[in-house]
Amino acid sequence: MQEFERIDPSPDRGSFRVVALWALASAAGGIGFAVAFVLEADVAVLGILLAIALAGMAAAIRRYVLATYPQVTGVEERPALPTEAGSAGQVEGVVTAGEQQPAGQRMGRRTILVAGCGIAVGLVAPATAMGPTRPDIGLRTRWSDGVRLLDDEGELLSPAALPDGGLDTIWPEGPDGQPVREELSSVVLVRAPVDRLRPPTHLDGVVDGNLVAYSKVCTHMGCPVGLFRAGTGALFCPCHQASFDATAGAMPTFGPAERPLPQLPLRLEDGVLVAAGEFIGHVGPTTGLRPREGRPTPAEIEGSE
């Protein structure tokens, strides 16, 4: 081979110490990602830790290659295959010499394997989210007994604020008296057609006979439910055309949704609307391996009345 440039690897242990440091940083990032994921850390934190794990692994492998193998730039002609015993002996000697790896090289290789295990732990961690949904997930909202309802302008609501066939987006009142605009806490307040409300609506959580509140988060993909047809009492999600019957516990009647919108029980306190408790049911789309409940049949709805 005609060499134009050759850079031999550095034989000192310092190069492999750098490999070990990068590999340990990668392992720490991978394990940190797994811990942060289980603790439900912010997405930005998860991204930083995963970036550290992958970048550390890439840097460790690159440094290990540079410290182990010569970097040669050249042109090699295709020679005839060796036939003499001497040539075979030379090849055997090269192989034997290559097996005698210095201690630093072995240390670098082992720390890279440790880093790989750390990244594997990090990548396996998201599989924990594929189990059955815990009962508390989807119920971590700002609603609780006594929390007052506020509209988009931050005004308190009385039953008279919503006319027949009306719909309004509602938020819980925060400690500062302002609406807490969190997606999982968003609510649609509707005035259903008169004398149409029936089970499975929780009638003890209805105010003024037909004023009922449901989660605004669609149970299909989490889009906001914001359309209401007063004549039929149907709530619509514009993303995938899921339809819910607001007069019957927001049960799905059309489209891909399979679970009803959770109801927020209401009561009156000093003439204004307040929550009578948390959402009744799981807020948001079905996650993980949560059992698919399926859409109820008309006979099941009639049987619950």
PDB file of C-alpha atoms in Angstrom:
ATOM      1  CA  MET A   1       0.000   0.000   0.000  1.00  0.00           C
ATOM      2  CA  GLN A   2       1.271   3.406  -0.878  1.00  0.00           C
ATOM      3  CA  GLU A   3       0.719   5.607   2.158  1.00  0.00           C
ATOM      4  CA  PHE A   4       0.186   9.333   1.831  1.00  0.00           C
ATOM      5  CA  GLU A   5      -0.424   9.967   5.535  1.00  0.00           C
ATOM      6  CA  ARG A   6      -0.334   7.787   8.641  1.00  0.00           C
ATOM      7  CA  ILE A   7      -1.264   8.748  12.203  1.00  0.00           C
ATOM      8  CA  ASP A   8      -0.372   6.075  14.717  1.00  0.00           C
ATOM      9  CA  PRO A   9      -2.531   5.717  17.851  1.00  0.00           C
ATOM     10  CA  SER A  10      -1.335   7.215  21.099  1.00  0.00           C
ATOM     11  CA  PRO A  11      -0.028   4.444  23.371  1.00  0.00           C
ATOM     12  CA  ASP A  12      -0.487   6.372  26.659  1.00  0.00           C
ATOM     13  CA  ARG A  13      -3.238   5.565  29.160  1.00  0.00           C
ATOM     14  CA  GLY A  14      -4.444   9.157  29.099  1.00  0.00           C
ATOM     15  CA  SER A  15      -6.314   8.605  25.860  1.00  0.00           C
ATOM     16  CA  PHE A  16      -8.215   5.671  27.347  1.00  0.00           C
ATOM     17  CA  ARG A  17      -8.975   7.684  30.484  1.00  0.00           C
ATOM     18  CA  VAL A  18     -10.745  10.165  28.227  1.00  0.00           C
ATOM     19  CA  VAL A  19     -12.653   7.247  26.700  1.00  0.00           C
ATOM     20  CA  ALA A  20     -13.652   6.119  30.192  1.00  0.00           C
ATOM     21  CA  LEU A  21     -14.814   9.610  31.185  1.00  0.00           C
ATOM     22  CA  TRP A  22     -16.980   9.970  28.087  1.00  0.00           C
ATOM     23  CA  ALA A  23     -18.387   6.480  28.587  1.00  0.00           C
ATOM     24  CA  LEU A  24     -19.204   7.123  32.251  1.00  0.00           C
ATOM     25  CA  ALA A  25     -20.908  10.397  31.301  1.00  0.00           C
ATOM     26  CA  SER A  26     -22.953   8.454  28.765  1.00  0.00           C
ATOM     27  CA  ALA A  27     -23.920   5.829  31.359  1.00  0.00           C
ATOM     28  CA  ALA A  28     -24.904   8.547  33.824  1.00  0.00           C
ATOM     29  CA  GLY A  29     -27.048  10.207  31.183  1.00  0.00           C
ATOM     30  CA  GLY A  30     -28.809   6.952  30.313  1.00  0.00           C
ATOM     31  CA  ILE A  31     -29.525   6.009  33.916  1.00  0.00           C
ATOM     32  CA  GLY A  32     -30.516   9.593  34.701  1.00  0.00           C
ATOM     33  CA  PHE A  33     -32.973   9.516  31.805  1.00  0.00           C
ATOM     34  CA  ALA A  34     -34.558   6.345  33.212  1.00  0.00           C
ATOM     35  CA  VAL A  35     -34.900   7.852  36.699  1.00  0.00           C
ATOM     36  CA  ALA A  36     -36.252  11.149  35.361  1.00  0.00           C
ATOM     37  CA  PHE A  37     -38.772   9.341  33.194  1.00  0.00           C
ATOM     38  CA  VAL A  38     -40.094   7.305  36.127  1.00  0.00           C
ATOM     39  CA  LEU A  39     -40.321  10.499  38.217  1.00  0.00           C
ATOM     40  CA  GLU A  40     -42.204  12.202  35.338  1.00  0.00           C
ATOM     41  CA  ALA A  41     -39.646  14.984  34.906  1.00  0.00           C
ATOM     42  CA  ASP A  42     -40.073  17.787  32.402  1.00  0.00           C
ATOM     43  CA  VAL A  43     -39.612  16.944  28.733  1.00  0.00           C
ATOM     44  CA  ALA A  44     -36.656  19.354  28.508  1.00  0.00           C
ATOM     45  CA  VAL A  45     -34.846  17.470  31.293  1.00  0.00           C
ATOM     46  CA  LEU A  46     -35.477  14.159  29.546  1.00  0.00           C
ATOM     47  CA  GLY A  47     -34.130  15.567  26.287  1.00  0.00           C
ATOM     48  CA  ILE A  48     -30.949  16.880  27.906  1.00  0.00           C
ATOM     49  CA  LEU A  49     -30.210  13.591  29.673  1.00  0.00           C
ATOM     50  CA  LEU A  50     -30.816  11.543  26.530  1.00  0.00           C
ATOM     51  CA  ALA A  51     -28.568  13.894  24.551  1.00  0.00           C
ATOM     52  CA  ILE A  52     -25.799  13.448  27.147  1.00  0.00           C
ATOM     53  CA  ALA A  53     -26.141   9.657  26.939  1.00  0.00           C
ATOM     54  CA  LEU A  54     -25.962   9.488  23.150  1.00  0.00           C
ATOM     55  CA  ALA A  55     -23.309  12.190  22.714  1.00  0.00           C
ATOM     56  CA  GLY A  56     -21.133  10.620  25.407  1.00  0.00           C
ATOM     57  CA  MET A  57     -21.334   7.237  23.727  1.00  0.00           C
ATOM     58  CA  ALA A  58     -20.444   8.719  20.331  1.00  0.00           C
ATOM     59  CA  ALA A  59     -17.483  10.619  21.770  1.00  0.00           C
ATOM     60  CA  ALA A  60     -16.240   7.547  23.686  1.00  0.00           C
ATOM     61  CA  ILE A  61     -16.367   5.316  20.612  1.00  0.00           C
ATOM     62  CA  ARG A  62     -14.631   7.922  18.466  1.00  0.00           C
ATOM     63  CA  ARG A  63     -11.851   8.429  21.010  1.00  0.00           C
ATOM     64  CA  TYR A  64     -11.438   4.677  21.461  1.00  0.00           C
ATOM     65  CA  VAL A  65     -11.032   4.133  17.721  1.00  0.00           C
ATOM     66  CA  LEU A  66      -8.493   6.966  17.430  1.00  0.00           C
ATOM     67  CA  ALA A  67      -6.506   5.600  20.380  1.00  0.00           C
ATOM     68  CA  THR A  68      -6.532   2.000  19.119  1.00  0.00           C
ATOM     69  CA  TYR A  69      -6.257   1.945  15.348  1.00  0.00           C
ATOM     70  CA  PRO A  70      -3.866   3.879  13.066  1.00  0.00           C
ATOM     71  CA  GLN A  71      -5.439   6.411  10.768  1.00  0.00           C
ATOM     72  CA  VAL A  72      -4.025   5.754   7.305  1.00  0.00           C
ATOM     73  CA  THR A  73      -4.646   7.578   4.076  1.00  0.00           C
ATOM     74  CA  GLY A  74      -3.303   5.664   1.093  1.00  0.00           C
ATOM     75  CA  VAL A  75      -3.903   3.539  -1.971  1.00  0.00           C
ATOM     76  CA  GLU A  76      -3.594  -0.218  -1.787  1.00  0.00           C
ATOM     77  CA  GLU A  77      -3.125  -2.371  -4.835  1.00  0.00           C
ATOM     78  CA  ARG A  78      -4.620  -5.824  -4.889  1.00  0.00           C
ATOM     79  CA  PRO A  79      -1.656  -8.155  -4.319  1.00  0.00           C
ATOM     80  CA  ALA A  80      -1.422 -11.830  -5.116  1.00  0.00           C
ATOM     81  CA  LEU A  81      -2.464 -14.145  -2.322  1.00  0.00           C
ATOM     82  CA  PRO A  82       0.490 -15.263  -0.167  1.00  0.00           C
ATOM     83  CA  THR A  83       1.680 -18.778  -0.895  1.00  0.00           C
ATOM     84  CA  GLU A  84       4.940 -18.934   0.990  1.00  0.00           C
ATOM     85  CA  ALA A  85       5.215 -20.140   4.561  1.00  0.00           C
ATOM     86  CA  GLY A  86       6.968 -16.960   5.530  1.00  0.00           C
ATOM     87  CA  SER A  87       4.024 -14.833   4.537  1.00  0.00           C
ATOM     88  CA  ALA A  88       1.665 -16.998   6.567  1.00  0.00           C
ATOM     89  CA  GLY A  89       3.962 -16.661   9.553  1.00  0.00           C
ATOM     90  CA  GLN A  90       3.948 -12.894   9.233  1.00  0.00           C
ATOM     91  CA  VAL A  91       0.155 -12.840   9.234  1.00  0.00           C
ATOM     92  CA  GLU A  92       0.065 -15.071  12.323  1.00  0.00           C
ATOM     93  CA  GLY A  93       2.491 -12.758  14.046  1.00  0.00           C
ATOM     94  CA  VAL A  94       0.341  -9.743  13.326  1.00  0.00           C
ATOM     95  CA  VAL A  95      -2.764 -11.468  14.733  1.00  0.00           C
ATOM     96  CA  THR A  96      -0.885 -12.560  17.831  1.00  0.00           C
ATOM     97  CA  ALA A  97       0.434  -9.075  18.398  1.00  0.00           C
ATOM     98  CA  GLY A  98      -3.054  -7.628  18.047  1.00  0.00           C
ATOM     99  CA  GLU A  99      -4.380  -9.877  20.817  1.00  0.00           C
ATOM    100  CA  GLN A 100      -1.919  -8.394  23.295  1.00  0.00           C
ATOM    101  CA  GLN A 101      -4.017  -5.378  24.210  1.00  0.00           C
ATOM    102  CA  PRO A 102      -2.709  -2.874  26.776  1.00  0.00           C
ATOM    103  CA  ALA A 103      -4.582  -2.455  30.070  1.00  0.00           C
ATOM    104  CA  GLY A 104      -5.815   1.015  29.062  1.00  0.00           C
ATOM    105  CA  GLN A 105      -7.411  -0.354  25.922  1.00  0.00           C
ATOM    106  CA  ARG A 106      -9.251  -3.023  27.908  1.00  0.00           C
ATOM    107  CA  MET A 107     -10.443  -0.366  30.354  1.00  0.00           C
ATOM    108  CA  GLY A 108     -11.775   1.764  27.523  1.00  0.00           C
ATOM    109  CA  ARG A 109     -13.620  -1.146  25.979  1.00  0.00           C
ATOM    110  CA  ARG A 110     -15.207  -2.117  29.284  1.00  0.00           C
ATOM    111  CA  THR A 111     -16.404   1.394  30.079  1.00  0.00           C
ATOM    112  CA  ILE A 112     -17.975   1.615  26.634  1.00  0.00           C
ATOM    113  CA  LEU A 113     -19.881  -1.579  27.448  1.00  0.00           C
ATOM    114  CA  VAL A 114     -20.991   0.006  30.740  1.00  0.00           C
ATOM    115  CA  ALA A 115     -22.192   3.057  28.806  1.00  0.00           C
ATOM    116  CA  GLY A 116     -24.127   0.801  26.464  1.00  0.00           C
ATOM    117  CA  CYS A 117     -25.851  -0.799  29.438  1.00  0.00           C
ATOM    118  CA  GLY A 118     -26.726   2.654  30.804  1.00  0.00           C
ATOM    119  CA  ILE A 119     -28.279   3.689  27.506  1.00  0.00           C
ATOM    120  CA  ALA A 120     -30.169   0.393  27.371  1.00  0.00           C
ATOM    121  CA  VAL A 121     -31.632   1.106  30.807  1.00  0.00           C
ATOM    122  CA  GLY A 122     -32.688   4.550  29.627  1.00  0.00           C
ATOM    123  CA  LEU A 123     -34.342   3.220  26.484  1.00  0.00           C
ATOM    124  CA  VAL A 124     -36.181   0.495  28.402  1.00  0.00           C
ATOM    125  CA  ALA A 125     -37.592   2.983  30.936  1.00  0.00           C
ATOM    126  CA  PRO A 126     -40.367   4.268  28.614  1.00  0.00           C
ATOM    127  CA  ALA A 127     -41.712   0.700  28.517  1.00  0.00           C
ATOM    128  CA  THR A 128     -42.964   1.302  32.070  1.00  0.00           C
ATOM    129  CA  ALA A 129     -45.577   3.616  30.570  1.00  0.00           C
ATOM    130  CA  MET A 130     -47.040   0.714  28.606  1.00  0.00           C
ATOM    131  CA  GLY A 131     -48.565  -0.949  31.658  1.00  0.00           C
ATOM    132  CA  PRO A 132     -52.140  -0.456  32.830  1.00  0.00           C
ATOM    133  CA  THR A 133     -52.939   3.174  33.526  1.00  0.00           C
ATOM    134  CA  ARG A 134     -52.706   4.020  37.207  1.00  0.00           C
ATOM    135  CA  PRO A 135     -56.013   5.233  38.674  1.00  0.00           C
ATOM    136  CA  ASP A 136     -54.605   8.638  39.603  1.00  0.00           C
ATOM    137  CA  ILE A 137     -53.265   9.453  36.129  1.00  0.00           C
ATOM    138  CA  GLY A 138     -55.698  11.700  34.331  1.00  0.00           C
ATOM    139  CA  LEU A 139     -57.197  12.885  37.620  1.00  0.00           C
ATOM    140  CA  ARG A 140     -54.410  15.295  38.531  1.00  0.00           C
ATOM    141  CA  THR A 141     -56.333  18.438  37.792  1.00  0.00           C
ATOM    142  CA  ARG A 142     -56.980  21.635  39.715  1.00  0.00           C
ATOM    143  CA  TRP A 143     -60.548  20.637  40.441  1.00  0.00           C
ATOM    144  CA  SER A 144     -61.656  19.666  43.935  1.00  0.00           C
ATOM    145  CA  ASP A 145     -64.661  20.266  46.130  1.00  0.00           C
ATOM    146  CA  GLY A 146     -65.312  23.985  46.521  1.00  0.00           C
ATOM    147  CA  VAL A 147     -63.167  25.259  43.624  1.00  0.00           C
ATOM    148  CA  ARG A 148     -65.085  28.024  41.869  1.00  0.00           C
ATOM    149  CA  LEU A 149     -65.699  28.102  38.122  1.00  0.00           C
ATOM    150  CA  LEU A 150     -64.296  31.013  36.080  1.00  0.00           C
ATOM    151  CA  ASP A 151     -64.880  31.894  32.432  1.00  0.00           C
ATOM    152  CA  ASP A 152     -62.208  33.055  29.975  1.00  0.00           C
ATOM    153  CA  GLU A 153     -62.431  36.588  31.355  1.00  0.00           C
ATOM    154  CA  GLY A 154     -61.902  35.375  34.910  1.00  0.00           C
ATOM    155  CA  GLU A 155     -65.475  36.084  35.956  1.00  0.00           C
ATOM    156  CA  LEU A 156     -67.439  33.964  38.408  1.00  0.00           C
ATOM    157  CA  LEU A 157     -70.439  32.172  36.979  1.00  0.00           C
ATOM    158  CA  SER A 158     -74.031  31.982  38.098  1.00  0.00           C
ATOM    159  CA  PRO A 159     -76.566  29.599  36.514  1.00  0.00           C
ATOM    160  CA  ALA A 160     -78.142  32.524  34.681  1.00  0.00           C
ATOM    161  CA  ALA A 161     -74.867  33.246  32.848  1.00  0.00           C
ATOM    162  CA  LEU A 162     -75.459  30.408  30.393  1.00  0.00           C
ATOM    163  CA  PRO A 163     -78.600  30.592  28.231  1.00  0.00           C
ATOM    164  CA  ASP A 164     -80.508  27.634  26.833  1.00  0.00           C
ATOM    165  CA  GLY A 165     -78.375  25.716  24.342  1.00  0.00           C
ATOM    166  CA  GLY A 166     -75.276  27.609  25.464  1.00  0.00           C
ATOM    167  CA  LEU A 167     -71.710  26.354  25.819  1.00  0.00           C
ATOM    168  CA  ASP A 168     -68.786  27.971  27.591  1.00  0.00           C
ATOM    169  CA  THR A 169     -65.183  27.003  28.332  1.00  0.00           C
ATOM    170  CA  ILE A 170     -64.524  27.030  32.060  1.00  0.00           C
ATOM    171  CA  TRP A 171     -61.353  27.037  34.176  1.00  0.00           C
ATOM    172  CA  PRO A 172     -60.732  26.471  37.880  1.00  0.00           C
ATOM    173  CA  GLU A 173     -60.011  29.459  40.075  1.00  0.00           C
ATOM    174  CA  GLY A 174     -56.399  29.687  41.211  1.00  0.00           C
ATOM    175  CA  PRO A 175     -55.022  30.989  44.535  1.00  0.00           C
ATOM    176  CA  ASP A 176     -54.697  34.464  43.006  1.00  0.00           C
ATOM    177  CA  GLY A 177     -58.329  34.511  41.908  1.00  0.00           C
ATOM    178  CA  GLN A 178     -57.381  34.086  38.244  1.00  0.00           C
ATOM    179  CA  PRO A 179     -58.308  31.160  35.992  1.00  0.00           C
ATOM    180  CA  VAL A 180     -55.773  28.308  35.894  1.00  0.00           C
ATOM    181  CA  ARG A 181     -55.514  27.560  32.184  1.00  0.00           C
ATOM    182  CA  GLU A 182     -54.242  23.996  32.338  1.00  0.00           C
ATOM    183  CA  GLU A 183     -55.333  21.665  29.551  1.00  0.00           C
ATOM    184  CA  LEU A 184     -56.364  18.767  31.787  1.00  0.00           C
ATOM    185  CA  SER A 185     -58.451  21.132  33.919  1.00  0.00           C
ATOM    186  CA  SER A 186     -60.401  22.671  31.032  1.00  0.00           C
ATOM    187  CA  VAL A 187     -64.165  22.153  31.151  1.00  0.00           C
ATOM    188  CA  VAL A 188     -67.100  22.680  28.830  1.00  0.00           C
ATOM    189  CA  LEU A 189     -70.204  23.926  30.603  1.00  0.00           C
ATOM    190  CA  VAL A 190     -73.374  23.239  28.620  1.00  0.00           C
ATOM    191  CA  ARG A 191     -77.055  23.793  29.175  1.00  0.00           C
ATOM    192  CA  ALA A 192     -78.615  20.623  27.846  1.00  0.00           C
ATOM    193  CA  PRO A 193     -82.084  20.474  26.324  1.00  0.00           C
ATOM    194  CA  VAL A 194     -84.757  20.786  29.008  1.00  0.00           C
ATOM    195  CA  ASP A 195     -85.879  17.502  30.595  1.00  0.00           C
ATOM    196  CA  ARG A 196     -83.436  15.496  28.441  1.00  0.00           C
ATOM    197  CA  LEU A 197     -80.734  14.710  31.012  1.00  0.00           C
ATOM    198  CA  ARG A 198     -80.708  11.058  32.040  1.00  0.00           C
ATOM    199  CA  PRO A 199     -78.293   8.445  33.354  1.00  0.00           C
ATOM    200  CA  PRO A 200     -75.477   7.678  33.065  1.00  0.00           C
ATOM    201  CA  THR A 201     -75.279  11.425  33.756  1.00  0.00           C
ATOM    202  CA  HIS A 202     -74.637  11.919  37.468  1.00  0.00           C
ATOM    203  CA  LEU A 203     -77.756  13.943  38.112  1.00  0.00           C
ATOM    204  CA  ASP A 204     -76.702  14.940  41.619  1.00  0.00           C
ATOM    205  CA  GLY A 205     -73.860  16.907  40.018  1.00  0.00           C
ATOM    206  CA  VAL A 206     -76.212  18.910  37.767  1.00  0.00           C
ATOM    207  CA  VAL A 207     -77.291  22.469  38.632  1.00  0.00           C
ATOM    208  CA  ASP A 208     -80.497  24.219  37.652  1.00  0.00           C
ATOM    209  CA  GLY A 209     -81.933  21.033  36.203  1.00  0.00           C
ATOM    210  CA  ASN A 210     -79.912  20.962  32.992  1.00  0.00           C
ATOM    211  CA  LEU A 211     -76.594  22.742  33.594  1.00  0.00           C
ATOM    212  CA  VAL A 212     -73.867  20.118  33.308  1.00  0.00           C
ATOM    213  CA  ALA A 213     -70.064  20.225  32.974  1.00  0.00           C
ATOM    214  CA  TYR A 214     -67.738  17.795  31.208  1.00  0.00           C
ATOM    215  CA  SER A 215     -64.012  17.620  30.547  1.00  0.00           C
ATOM    216  CA  LYS A 216     -63.031  19.531  27.426  1.00  0.00           C
ATOM    217  CA  VAL A 217     -60.265  17.005  26.628  1.00  0.00           C
ATOM    218  CA  CYS A 218     -61.427  14.425  24.084  1.00  0.00           C
ATOM    219  CA  THR A 219     -60.976  10.831  25.228  1.00  0.00           C
ATOM    220  CA  HIS A 220     -59.726   9.828  21.758  1.00  0.00           C
ATOM    221  CA  MET A 221     -56.582  11.892  21.154  1.00  0.00           C
ATOM    222  CA  GLY A 222     -56.857  14.725  23.666  1.00  0.00           C
ATOM    223  CA  CYS A 223     -58.105  17.432  21.303  1.00  0.00           C
ATOM    224  CA  PRO A 224     -60.396  20.149  22.728  1.00  0.00           C
ATOM    225  CA  VAL A 225     -64.109  19.452  22.495  1.00  0.00           C
ATOM    226  CA  GLY A 226     -65.644  22.792  21.603  1.00  0.00           C
ATOM    227  CA  LEU A 227     -68.783  22.357  19.498  1.00  0.00           C
ATOM    228  CA  PHE A 228     -72.307  21.841  20.822  1.00  0.00           C
ATOM    229  CA  ARG A 229     -75.527  21.157  18.965  1.00  0.00           C
ATOM    230  CA  ALA A 230     -78.235  22.348  21.308  1.00  0.00           C
ATOM    231  CA  GLY A 231     -81.110  20.624  19.511  1.00  0.00           C
ATOM    232  CA  THR A 232     -79.720  17.128  20.025  1.00  0.00           C
ATOM    233  CA  GLY A 233     -77.428  17.774  22.973  1.00  0.00           C
ATOM    234  CA  ALA A 234     -74.403  16.525  21.028  1.00  0.00           C
ATOM    235  CA  LEU A 235     -70.856  17.610  21.862  1.00  0.00           C
ATOM    236  CA  PHE A 236     -68.318  17.408  19.010  1.00  0.00           C
ATOM    237  CA  CYS A 237     -64.556  17.163  18.794  1.00  0.00           C
ATOM    238  CA  PRO A 238     -63.466  18.798  15.506  1.00  0.00           C
ATOM    239  CA  CYS A 239     -60.194  16.851  15.207  1.00  0.00           C
ATOM    240  CA  HIS A 240     -61.604  13.434  14.332  1.00  0.00           C
ATOM    241  CA  GLN A 241     -65.366  14.084  14.460  1.00  0.00           C
ATOM    242  CA  ALA A 242     -65.965  12.264  17.730  1.00  0.00           C
ATOM    243  CA  SER A 243     -69.469  12.931  19.053  1.00  0.00           C
ATOM    244  CA  PHE A 244     -70.702  12.697  22.657  1.00  0.00           C
ATOM    245  CA  ASP A 245     -74.240  12.815  24.043  1.00  0.00           C
ATOM    246  CA  ALA A 246     -74.254  15.566  26.667  1.00  0.00           C
ATOM    247  CA  THR A 247     -77.699  14.448  27.850  1.00  0.00           C
ATOM    248  CA  ALA A 248     -76.488  10.921  28.688  1.00  0.00           C
ATOM    249  CA  GLY A 249     -73.209  11.293  30.557  1.00  0.00           C
ATOM    250  CA  ALA A 250     -71.305  12.427  27.435  1.00  0.00           C
ATOM    251  CA  MET A 251     -71.297   8.864  26.130  1.00  0.00           C
ATOM    252  CA  PRO A 252     -69.650   8.544  22.675  1.00  0.00           C
ATOM    253  CA  THR A 253     -72.168   8.191  19.871  1.00  0.00           C
ATOM    254  CA  PHE A 254     -70.049   8.612  16.742  1.00  0.00           C
ATOM    255  CA  GLY A 255     -66.411   8.621  15.696  1.00  0.00           C
ATOM    256  CA  PRO A 256     -63.300   6.996  17.157  1.00  0.00           C
ATOM    257  CA  ALA A 257     -63.790   7.842  20.848  1.00  0.00           C
ATOM    258  CA  GLU A 258     -64.689   4.872  23.044  1.00  0.00           C
ATOM    259  CA  ARG A 259     -64.994   6.455  26.488  1.00  0.00           C
ATOM    260  CA  PRO A 260     -67.321   9.208  27.704  1.00  0.00           C
ATOM    261  CA  LEU A 261     -66.092  12.642  28.664  1.00  0.00           C
ATOM    262  CA  PRO A 262     -65.628  12.694  32.463  1.00  0.00           C
ATOM    263  CA  GLN A 263     -68.268  14.757  34.225  1.00  0.00           C
ATOM    264  CA  LEU A 264     -67.369  17.493  36.697  1.00  0.00           C
ATOM    265  CA  PRO A 265     -70.015  17.555  39.448  1.00  0.00           C
ATOM    266  CA  LEU A 266     -71.358  21.007  40.236  1.00  0.00           C
ATOM    267  CA  ARG A 267     -73.198  22.759  43.065  1.00  0.00           C
ATOM    268  CA  LEU A 268     -74.149  26.293  44.025  1.00  0.00           C
ATOM    269  CA  GLU A 269     -72.351  28.246  46.725  1.00  0.00           C
ATOM    270  CA  ASP A 270     -73.354  31.836  47.462  1.00  0.00           C
ATOM    271  CA  GLY A 271     -75.096  31.960  44.097  1.00  0.00           C
ATOM    272  CA  VAL A 272     -72.051  30.985  42.023  1.00  0.00           C
ATOM    273  CA  LEU A 273     -71.055  27.679  40.479  1.00  0.00           C
ATOM    274  CA  VAL A 274     -68.414  25.607  42.255  1.00  0.00           C
ATOM    275  CA  ALA A 275     -67.099  22.101  41.759  1.00  0.00           C
ATOM    276  CA  ALA A 276     -68.646  19.455  43.995  1.00  0.00           C
ATOM    277  CA  GLY A 277     -65.571  17.250  43.679  1.00  0.00           C
ATOM    278  CA  GLU A 278     -63.055  15.971  41.139  1.00  0.00           C
ATOM    279  CA  PHE A 279     -63.803  14.667  37.655  1.00  0.00           C
ATOM    280  CA  ILE A 280     -65.790  11.452  37.646  1.00  0.00           C
ATOM    281  CA  GLY A 281     -63.612   9.284  35.442  1.00  0.00           C
ATOM    282  CA  HIS A 282     -60.281   9.323  33.646  1.00  0.00           C
ATOM    283  CA  VAL A 283     -59.446  12.627  31.945  1.00  0.00           C
ATOM    284  CA  GLY A 284     -57.960  12.547  28.452  1.00  0.00           C
ATOM    285  CA  PRO A 285     -57.246   9.750  25.992  1.00  0.00           C
ATOM    286  CA  THR A 286     -56.742   6.117  26.885  1.00  0.00           C
ATOM    287  CA  THR A 287     -53.037   5.431  27.514  1.00  0.00           C
ATOM    288  CA  GLY A 288     -50.815   2.386  27.738  1.00  0.00           C
ATOM    289  CA  LEU A 289     -52.571  -0.942  28.017  1.00  0.00           C
ATOM    290  CA  ARG A 290     -55.650   0.426  29.746  1.00  0.00           C
ATOM    291  CA  PRO A 291     -58.534  -1.915  28.873  1.00  0.00           C
ATOM    292  CA  ARG A 292     -60.611  -0.710  25.960  1.00  0.00           C
ATOM    293  CA  GLU A 293     -64.079  -0.275  27.364  1.00  0.00           C
ATOM    294  CA  GLY A 294     -65.807  -0.046  24.016  1.00  0.00           C
ATOM    295  CA  ARG A 295     -68.849   1.978  23.109  1.00  0.00           C
ATOM    296  CA  PRO A 296     -72.029   1.019  25.001  1.00  0.00           C
ATOM    297  CA  THR A 297     -74.940  -0.389  23.079  1.00  0.00           C
ATOM    298  CA  PRO A 298     -78.330   1.362  23.072  1.00  0.00           C
ATOM    299  CA  ALA A 299     -79.655  -1.459  25.258  1.00  0.00           C
ATOM    300  CA  GLU A 300     -76.951  -0.808  27.864  1.00  0.00           C
ATOM    301  CA  ILE A 301     -77.783   2.904  27.907  1.00  0.00           C
ATOM    302  CA  GLU A 302     -81.466   2.200  28.313  1.00  0.00           C
ATOM    303  CA  GLY A 303     -80.751  -0.317  31.063  1.00  0.00           C
ATOM    304  CA  SER A 304     -78.861   2.292  33.074  1.00  0.00           C
ATOM    305  CA  GLU A 305     -81.780   4.708  33.069  1.00  0.00           C
TER     306      GLU A 305
END
